[in-house]
Coordinates of C-alpha atoms in Angstrom, one line a residue:
X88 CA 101.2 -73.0 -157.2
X89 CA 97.9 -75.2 -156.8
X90 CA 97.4 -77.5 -160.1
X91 CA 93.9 -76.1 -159.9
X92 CA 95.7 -72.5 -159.9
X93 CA 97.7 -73.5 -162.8
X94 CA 94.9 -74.8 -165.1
X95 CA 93.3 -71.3 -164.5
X96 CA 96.0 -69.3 -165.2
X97 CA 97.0 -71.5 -168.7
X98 CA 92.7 -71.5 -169.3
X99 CA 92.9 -67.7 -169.0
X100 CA 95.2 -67.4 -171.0
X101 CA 94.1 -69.6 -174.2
X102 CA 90.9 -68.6 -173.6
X103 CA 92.1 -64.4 -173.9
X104 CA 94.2 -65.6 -177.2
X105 CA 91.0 -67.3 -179.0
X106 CA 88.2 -65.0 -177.8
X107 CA 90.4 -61.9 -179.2
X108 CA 91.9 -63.8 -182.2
X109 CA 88.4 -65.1 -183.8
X110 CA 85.6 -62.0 -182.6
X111 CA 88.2 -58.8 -181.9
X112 CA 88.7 -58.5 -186.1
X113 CA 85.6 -59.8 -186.9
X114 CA 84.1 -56.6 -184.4
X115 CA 86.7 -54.6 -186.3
X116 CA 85.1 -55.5 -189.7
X117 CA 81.8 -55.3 -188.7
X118 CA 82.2 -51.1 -186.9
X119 CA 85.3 -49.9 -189.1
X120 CA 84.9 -49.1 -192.9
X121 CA 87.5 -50.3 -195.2
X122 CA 89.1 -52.4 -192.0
X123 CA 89.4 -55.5 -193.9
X124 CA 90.8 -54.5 -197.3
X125 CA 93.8 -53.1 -195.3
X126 CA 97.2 -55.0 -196.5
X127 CA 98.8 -56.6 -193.5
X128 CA 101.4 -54.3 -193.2
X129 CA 98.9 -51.8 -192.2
X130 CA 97.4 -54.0 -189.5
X131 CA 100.4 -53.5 -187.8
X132 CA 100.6 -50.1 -187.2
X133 CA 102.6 -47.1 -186.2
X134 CA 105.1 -46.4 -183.4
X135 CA 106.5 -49.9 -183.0
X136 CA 110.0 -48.8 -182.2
X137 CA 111.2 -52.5 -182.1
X138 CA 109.5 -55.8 -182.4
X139 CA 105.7 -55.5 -181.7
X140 CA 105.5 -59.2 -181.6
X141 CA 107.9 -59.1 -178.5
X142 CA 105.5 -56.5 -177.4
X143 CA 102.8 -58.8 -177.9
X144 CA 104.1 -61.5 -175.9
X145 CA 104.5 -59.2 -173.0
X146 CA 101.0 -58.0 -173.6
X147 CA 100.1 -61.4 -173.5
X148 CA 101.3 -63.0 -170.4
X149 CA 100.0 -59.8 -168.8
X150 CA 96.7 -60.6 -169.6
X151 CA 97.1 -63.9 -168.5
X152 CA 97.8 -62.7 -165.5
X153 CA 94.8 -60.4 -165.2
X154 CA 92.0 -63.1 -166.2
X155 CA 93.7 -65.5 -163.5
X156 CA 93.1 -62.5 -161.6
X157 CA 89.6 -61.6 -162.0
X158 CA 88.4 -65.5 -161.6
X159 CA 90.5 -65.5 -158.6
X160 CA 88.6 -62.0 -157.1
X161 CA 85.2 -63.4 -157.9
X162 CA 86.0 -66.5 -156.5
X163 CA 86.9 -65.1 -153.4
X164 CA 85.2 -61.9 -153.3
X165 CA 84.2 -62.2 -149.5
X166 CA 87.6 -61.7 -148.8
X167 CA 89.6 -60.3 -151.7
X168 CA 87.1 -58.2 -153.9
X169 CA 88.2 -54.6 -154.4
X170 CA 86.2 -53.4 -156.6
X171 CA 89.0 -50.9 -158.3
X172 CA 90.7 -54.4 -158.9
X173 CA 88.3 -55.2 -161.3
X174 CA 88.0 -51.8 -163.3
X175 CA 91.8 -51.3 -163.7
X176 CA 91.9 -55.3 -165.2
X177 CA 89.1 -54.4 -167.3
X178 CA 90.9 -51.7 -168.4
X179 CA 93.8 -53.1 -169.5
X180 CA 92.3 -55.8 -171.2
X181 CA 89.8 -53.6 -172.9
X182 CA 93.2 -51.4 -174.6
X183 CA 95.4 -54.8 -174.3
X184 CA 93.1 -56.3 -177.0
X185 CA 94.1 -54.3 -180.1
X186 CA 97.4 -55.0 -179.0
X187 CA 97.4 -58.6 -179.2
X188 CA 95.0 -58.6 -182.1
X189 CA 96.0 -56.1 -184.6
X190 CA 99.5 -55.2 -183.3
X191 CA 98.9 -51.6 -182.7
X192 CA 100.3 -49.3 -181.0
X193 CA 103.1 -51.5 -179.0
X194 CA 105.1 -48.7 -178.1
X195 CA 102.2 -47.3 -176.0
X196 CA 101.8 -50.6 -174.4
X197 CA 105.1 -51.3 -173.4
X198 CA 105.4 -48.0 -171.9
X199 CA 102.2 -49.3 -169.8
X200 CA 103.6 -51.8 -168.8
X201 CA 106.3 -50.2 -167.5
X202 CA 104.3 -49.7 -163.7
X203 CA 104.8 -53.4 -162.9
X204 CA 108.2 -52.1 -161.8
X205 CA 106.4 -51.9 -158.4
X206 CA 105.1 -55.1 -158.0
X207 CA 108.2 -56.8 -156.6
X208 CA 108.0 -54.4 -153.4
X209 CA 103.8 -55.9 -153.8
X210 CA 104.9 -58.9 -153.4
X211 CA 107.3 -59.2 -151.1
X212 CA 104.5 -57.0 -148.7
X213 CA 102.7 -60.0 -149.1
X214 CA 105.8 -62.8 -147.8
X215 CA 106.0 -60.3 -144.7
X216 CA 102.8 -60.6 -144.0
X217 CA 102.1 -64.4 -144.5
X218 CA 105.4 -65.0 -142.9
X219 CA 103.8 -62.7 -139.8
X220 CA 106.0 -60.2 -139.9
X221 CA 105.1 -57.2 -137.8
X222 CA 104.2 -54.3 -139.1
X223 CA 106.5 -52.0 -137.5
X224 CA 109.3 -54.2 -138.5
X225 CA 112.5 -52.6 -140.1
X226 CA 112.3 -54.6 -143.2
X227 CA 108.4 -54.5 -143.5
X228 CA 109.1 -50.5 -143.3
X229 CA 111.6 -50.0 -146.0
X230 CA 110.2 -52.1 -148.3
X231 CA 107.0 -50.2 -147.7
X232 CA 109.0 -46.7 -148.5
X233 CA 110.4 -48.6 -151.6
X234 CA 107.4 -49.2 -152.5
X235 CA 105.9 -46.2 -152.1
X236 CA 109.2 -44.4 -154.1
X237 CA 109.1 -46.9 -157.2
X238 CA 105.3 -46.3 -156.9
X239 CA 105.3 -42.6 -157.8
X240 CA 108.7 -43.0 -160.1
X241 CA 107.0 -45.8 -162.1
X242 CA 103.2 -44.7 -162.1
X243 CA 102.9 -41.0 -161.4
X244 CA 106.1 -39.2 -162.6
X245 CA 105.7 -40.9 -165.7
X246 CA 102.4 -39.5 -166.5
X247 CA 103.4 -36.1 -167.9
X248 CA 105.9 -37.5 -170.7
X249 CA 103.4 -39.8 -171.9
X250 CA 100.5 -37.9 -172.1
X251 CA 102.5 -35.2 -173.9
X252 CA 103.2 -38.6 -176.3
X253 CA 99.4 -39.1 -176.8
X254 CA 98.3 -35.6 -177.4
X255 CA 101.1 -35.3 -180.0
X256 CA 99.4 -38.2 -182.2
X257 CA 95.8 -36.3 -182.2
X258 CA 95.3 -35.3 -186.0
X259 CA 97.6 -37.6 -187.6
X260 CA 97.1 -39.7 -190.7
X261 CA 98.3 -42.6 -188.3
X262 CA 95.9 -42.1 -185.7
X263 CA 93.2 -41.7 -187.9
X264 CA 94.2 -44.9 -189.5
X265 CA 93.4 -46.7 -186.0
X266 CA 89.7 -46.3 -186.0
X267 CA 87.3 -44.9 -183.7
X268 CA 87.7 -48.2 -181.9
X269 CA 91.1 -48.4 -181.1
X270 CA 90.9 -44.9 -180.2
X271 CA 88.2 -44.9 -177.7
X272 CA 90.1 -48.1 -176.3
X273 CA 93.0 -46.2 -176.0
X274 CA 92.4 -42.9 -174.6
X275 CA 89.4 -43.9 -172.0
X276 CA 91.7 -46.9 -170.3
X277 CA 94.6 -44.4 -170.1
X278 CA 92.7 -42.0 -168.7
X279 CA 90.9 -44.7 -166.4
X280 CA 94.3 -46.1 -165.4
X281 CA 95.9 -42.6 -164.1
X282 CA 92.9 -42.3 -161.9
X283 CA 93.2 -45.3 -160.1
X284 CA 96.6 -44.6 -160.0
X285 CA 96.7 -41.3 -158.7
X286 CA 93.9 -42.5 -156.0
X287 CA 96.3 -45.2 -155.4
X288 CA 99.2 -42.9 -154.7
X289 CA 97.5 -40.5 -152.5
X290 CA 96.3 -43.6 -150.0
X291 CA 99.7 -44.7 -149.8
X292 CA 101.9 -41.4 -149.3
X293 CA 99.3 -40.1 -146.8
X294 CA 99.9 -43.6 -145.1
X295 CA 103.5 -43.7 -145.5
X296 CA 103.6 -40.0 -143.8
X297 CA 102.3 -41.3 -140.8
X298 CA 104.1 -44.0 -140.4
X299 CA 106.9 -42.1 -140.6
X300 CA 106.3 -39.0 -138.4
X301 CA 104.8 -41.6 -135.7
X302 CA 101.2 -39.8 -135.9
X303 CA 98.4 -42.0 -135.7
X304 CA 100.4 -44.7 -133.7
X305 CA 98.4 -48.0 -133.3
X306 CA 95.8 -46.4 -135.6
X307 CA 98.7 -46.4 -137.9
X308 CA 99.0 -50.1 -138.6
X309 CA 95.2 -50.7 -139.0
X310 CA 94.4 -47.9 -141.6
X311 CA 95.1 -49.0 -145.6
X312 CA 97.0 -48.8 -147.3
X313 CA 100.2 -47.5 -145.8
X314 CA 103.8 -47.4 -146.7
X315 CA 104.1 -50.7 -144.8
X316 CA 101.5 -52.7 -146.0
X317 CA 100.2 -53.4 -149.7
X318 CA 97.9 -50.5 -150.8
X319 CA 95.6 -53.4 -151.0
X320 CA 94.3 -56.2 -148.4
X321 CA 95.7 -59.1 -151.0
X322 CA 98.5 -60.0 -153.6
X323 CA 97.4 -57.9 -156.4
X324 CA 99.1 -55.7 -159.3
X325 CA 98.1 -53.2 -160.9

């Protein structure tokens, strides 16, 4: 990595920490009655199931990741801009924001987080293809049909359990305690998330079908996203 990539990625990432750390509570304070005369034990709320502040770290060197990201996308836009890129970073960073800054709900997070499971197979789509590696190449294959497994495992299969998580919350004295703006955060970049996701999943089985029943056949290589090529046209996660 470029020392001009590496300044934006450690920018990005003091710049998340201080913009979140100095307005996020003062926001809070401003839109949430009662939000500052909590006692610090209940700014770290409910469900941690472990250390949130490992949480937080995690958290935190994912948003890193997806402020590098963005800067990179709009530097570049000509040739990388994707436009669902940019609403599945904003997002996260919209819900990844209470996280870092009040510490809540870091169970919910982590279990989030838990897609980037399929970025390896991303990734090494992306060596294939800077390395030129065909297309219809053995390895390029299976690590497209990997990717296209630990896709659905990690992002779709998932989706039932945790929702059935959320909806268990609604009407609690600990939800309540979150505020309307936690919640909204919450709720609408989980629900924005699964979309993409699920939009996601249907370009890349319906590629990785006809990659493997040989229909399509030079046609094959040049649609996207397929089993055998990144659902995207660069080095992205999601």
């Amino acid at each position: 990595m470029e020392t001009r990539e590496l300044t934006v990625v450690a920018g990005s990432f003091v710049g998340f920490q201080l913009l979140f750390s100095v307005a996020s509570p003062r926001l809070s304070s401003a839109i949430t009655p009662g939000y500052g005369r909590l006692p610090p034990n209940k700014l770290i709320e409910w469900n941690s199931r472990g250390d949130p502040n490992l949480v937080k770290l995690n958290v935190a060197i994912t948003c890193g990741y997806l402020l590098y990201d963005l800067v990179l996308l709009a530097c570049n836009w000509s040739t990388m801009g994707d436009s669902f890129f940019v609403c599945h970073h904003l997002a996260a960073l919209y819900a990844y924001g209470y996280v870092l800054t009040r510490g809540v709900l870091p169970y919910f997070a982590n279990f989030r987080l838990i897609s980037e499971l399929s970025t390896p197979f991303v990734n090494q789509r992306w060596f294939f293809e800077a390395l030129k590696y065909p297309r219809s190449h053995q390895m390029v294959v299976l690590n497209g049909v990997a990717m296209a497994v630990v896709f659905f495992v990690v992002r779709i299969a998932v989706m039932p359990s945790y929702w059935v998580s959320v909806f268990a919350t609604f009407g609690t004295p600990e939800f309540e305690r979150l505020g309307l703006g936690a919640q909204v955060a919450w709720i609408t970049s989980c629900i924005a998330l699964d979309i993409l996701n699920t939009i996601w999943m249907y370009k890349i089985a319906r590629g990785c079908y006809k990659v493997l029943t040989g229909r399509g056949g030079r046609k094959v290589e040049a649609e996207k996203p397929s089993c055998a090529e990144e659902k995207h046209a660069n080095n992205h996660t999601d």
